[in-house]
Short mmCIF file of C-alpha atoms in Angstrom, two decimals:
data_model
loop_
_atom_site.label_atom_id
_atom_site.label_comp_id
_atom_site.label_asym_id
_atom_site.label_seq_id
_atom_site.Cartn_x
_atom_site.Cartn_y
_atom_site.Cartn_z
CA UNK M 996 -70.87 258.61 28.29
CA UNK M 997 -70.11 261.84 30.56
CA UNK M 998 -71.74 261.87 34.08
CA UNK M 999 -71.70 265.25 35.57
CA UNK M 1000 -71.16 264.90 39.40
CA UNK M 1001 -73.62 267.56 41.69
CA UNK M 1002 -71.49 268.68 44.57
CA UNK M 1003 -68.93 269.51 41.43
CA UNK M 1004 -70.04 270.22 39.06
CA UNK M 1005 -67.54 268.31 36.79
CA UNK M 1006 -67.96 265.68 34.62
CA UNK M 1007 -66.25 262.80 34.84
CA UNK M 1008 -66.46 260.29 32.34
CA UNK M 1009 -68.45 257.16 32.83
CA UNK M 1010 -67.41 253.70 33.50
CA UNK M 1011 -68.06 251.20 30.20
CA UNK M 1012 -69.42 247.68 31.55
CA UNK M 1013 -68.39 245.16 28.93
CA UNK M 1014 -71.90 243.68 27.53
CA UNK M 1015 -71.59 239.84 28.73
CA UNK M 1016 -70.95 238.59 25.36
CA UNK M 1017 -67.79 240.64 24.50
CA UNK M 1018 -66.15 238.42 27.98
CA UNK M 1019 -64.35 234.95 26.96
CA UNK M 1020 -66.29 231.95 28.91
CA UNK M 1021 -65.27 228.79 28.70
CA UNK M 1022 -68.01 226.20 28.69
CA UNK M 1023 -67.63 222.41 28.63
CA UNK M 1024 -69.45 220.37 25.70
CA UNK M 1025 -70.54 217.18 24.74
CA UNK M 1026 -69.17 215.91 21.39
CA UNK M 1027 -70.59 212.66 20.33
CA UNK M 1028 -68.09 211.63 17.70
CA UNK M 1029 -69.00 210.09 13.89
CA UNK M 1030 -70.44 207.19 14.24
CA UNK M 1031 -70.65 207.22 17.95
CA UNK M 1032 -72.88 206.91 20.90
CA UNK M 1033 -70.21 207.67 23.72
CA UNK M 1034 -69.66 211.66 24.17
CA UNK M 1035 -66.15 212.81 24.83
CA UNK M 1036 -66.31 216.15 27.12
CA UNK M 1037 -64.12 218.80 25.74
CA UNK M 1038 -63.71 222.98 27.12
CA UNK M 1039 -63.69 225.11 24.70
CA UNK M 1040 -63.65 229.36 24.70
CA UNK M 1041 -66.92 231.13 24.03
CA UNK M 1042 -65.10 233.32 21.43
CA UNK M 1043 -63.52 230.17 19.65
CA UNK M 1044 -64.98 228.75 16.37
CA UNK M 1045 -67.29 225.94 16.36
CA UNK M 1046 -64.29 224.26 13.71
CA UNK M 1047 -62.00 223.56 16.90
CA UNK M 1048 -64.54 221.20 17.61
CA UNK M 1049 -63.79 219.86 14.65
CA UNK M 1050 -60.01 219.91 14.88
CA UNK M 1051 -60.87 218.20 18.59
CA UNK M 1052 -62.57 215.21 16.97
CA UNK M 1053 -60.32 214.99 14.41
CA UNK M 1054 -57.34 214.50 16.89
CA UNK M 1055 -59.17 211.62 18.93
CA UNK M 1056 -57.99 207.89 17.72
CA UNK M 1057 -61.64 206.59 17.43
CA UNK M 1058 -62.35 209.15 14.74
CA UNK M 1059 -59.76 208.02 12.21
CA UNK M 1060 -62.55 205.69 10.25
CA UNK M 1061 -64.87 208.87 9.51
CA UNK M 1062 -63.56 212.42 8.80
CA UNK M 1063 -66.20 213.68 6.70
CA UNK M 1064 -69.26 215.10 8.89
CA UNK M 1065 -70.97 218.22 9.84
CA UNK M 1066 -71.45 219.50 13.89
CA UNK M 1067 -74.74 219.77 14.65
CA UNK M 1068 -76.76 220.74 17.70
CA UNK M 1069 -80.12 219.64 18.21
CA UNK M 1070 -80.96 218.33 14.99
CA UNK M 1071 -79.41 222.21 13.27
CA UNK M 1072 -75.97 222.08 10.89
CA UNK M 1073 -73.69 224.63 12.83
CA UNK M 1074 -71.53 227.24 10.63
CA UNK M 1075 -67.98 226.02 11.77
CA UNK M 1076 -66.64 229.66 11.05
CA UNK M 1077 -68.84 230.70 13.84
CA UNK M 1078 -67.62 231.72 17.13
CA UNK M 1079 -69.14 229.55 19.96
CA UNK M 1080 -71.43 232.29 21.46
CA UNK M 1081 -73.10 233.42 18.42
CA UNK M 1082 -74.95 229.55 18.03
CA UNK M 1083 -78.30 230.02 19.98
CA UNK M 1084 -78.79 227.74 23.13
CA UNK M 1085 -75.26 226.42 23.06
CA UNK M 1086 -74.44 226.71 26.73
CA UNK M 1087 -72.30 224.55 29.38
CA UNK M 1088 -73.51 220.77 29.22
CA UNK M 1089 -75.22 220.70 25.43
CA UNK M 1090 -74.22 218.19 23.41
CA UNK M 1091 -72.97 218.71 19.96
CA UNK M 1092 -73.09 215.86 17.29
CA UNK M 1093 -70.84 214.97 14.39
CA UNK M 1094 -72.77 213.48 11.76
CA UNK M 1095 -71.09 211.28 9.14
CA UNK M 1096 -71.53 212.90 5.53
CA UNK M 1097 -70.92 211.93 2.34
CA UNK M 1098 -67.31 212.39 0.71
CA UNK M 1099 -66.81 214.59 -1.97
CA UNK M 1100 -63.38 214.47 -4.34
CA UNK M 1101 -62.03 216.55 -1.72
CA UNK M 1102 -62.66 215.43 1.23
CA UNK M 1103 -61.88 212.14 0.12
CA UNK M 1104 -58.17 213.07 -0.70
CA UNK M 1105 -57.94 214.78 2.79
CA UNK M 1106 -59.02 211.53 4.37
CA UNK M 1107 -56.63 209.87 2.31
CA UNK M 1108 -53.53 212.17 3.06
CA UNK M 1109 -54.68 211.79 7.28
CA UNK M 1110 -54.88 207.59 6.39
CA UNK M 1111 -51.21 208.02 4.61
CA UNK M 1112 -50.01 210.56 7.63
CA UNK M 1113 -50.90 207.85 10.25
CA UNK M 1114 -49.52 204.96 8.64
CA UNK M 1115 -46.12 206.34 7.66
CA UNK M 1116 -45.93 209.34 9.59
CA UNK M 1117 -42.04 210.82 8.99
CA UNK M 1118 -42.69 210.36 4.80
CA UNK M 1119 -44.62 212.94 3.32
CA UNK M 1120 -45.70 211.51 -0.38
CA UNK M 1121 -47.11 214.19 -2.94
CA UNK M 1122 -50.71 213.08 -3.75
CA UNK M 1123 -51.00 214.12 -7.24
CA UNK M 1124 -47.83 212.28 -8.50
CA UNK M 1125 -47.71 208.83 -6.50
CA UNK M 1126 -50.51 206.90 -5.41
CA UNK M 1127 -50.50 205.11 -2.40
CA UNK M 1128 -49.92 201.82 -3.23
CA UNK M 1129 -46.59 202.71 -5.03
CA UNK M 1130 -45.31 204.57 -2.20
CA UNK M 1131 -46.07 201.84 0.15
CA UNK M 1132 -44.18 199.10 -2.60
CA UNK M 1133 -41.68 201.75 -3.09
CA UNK M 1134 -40.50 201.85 0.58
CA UNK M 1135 -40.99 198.34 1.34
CA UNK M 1136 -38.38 197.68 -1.20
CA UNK M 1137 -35.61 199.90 0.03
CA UNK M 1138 -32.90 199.01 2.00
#
């Protein structure tokens, strides 16, 4: 936009104002964990996706037992590839759920290869060629 100044005459070219949600916030959050009562309180960026949430349960100790869920917030399955400002009435202090889910194949592996990660953390076992119980046999054996 071009404002034209009177005493000039010249235009001079307008200042932009960034609209408010094109600024990076950061808001704090509740996230009540899977299979949980207790919310931990975590910051996260108004232009981050709703899946570091995810990545932030995942990394807490007491979420080991259940990693298949969904976020929610109030009562609504959030789109994890969403960026924090686009979910309506998430603001500073809301609480956002994860809600246990069934396992699928998939998922089931993935919790599977986190279980094996935890346990044995410096061996990294190929999933399609031994199972677990072999590897665990396998290098309880060695010497």
């Amino acid at each position: 936009a071009v404002v034209s100044t009177q005493s000039t005459g010249v235009e001079v070219p307008k200042a932009e104002t960034k609209p408010p949600e094109s600024v990076n916030k950061f808001i704090s959050l509740n996230l009540i964990l899977p299979q949980s009562t207790e919310s931990i309180k975590v910051t996260i960026g108004t232009h981050d996706h709703l899946h570091e949430l995810r990545q932030m349960a995942n990394e807490r100790p007491e979420s080991c037992y259940k990693t298949c869920f969904t976020l929610q917030h109030r009562g609504k399955v959030l789109d994890e590839f969403a960026m924090v400002h686009t979910v309506e009435n998430l603001t500073d202090g809301e609480t956002v759920k994860c809600v246990a889910e069934q396992y699928s194949l998939r998922e089931a592996r993935l919790h599977l290869k986190r279980v094996r990660s935890l346990i044995q953390p410096d061996i990294q076992v190929n999933a399609q060629n031994v199972s677990l119980e072999q590897h665990l046999l396998q290098s309880r054996f060695r010497h």
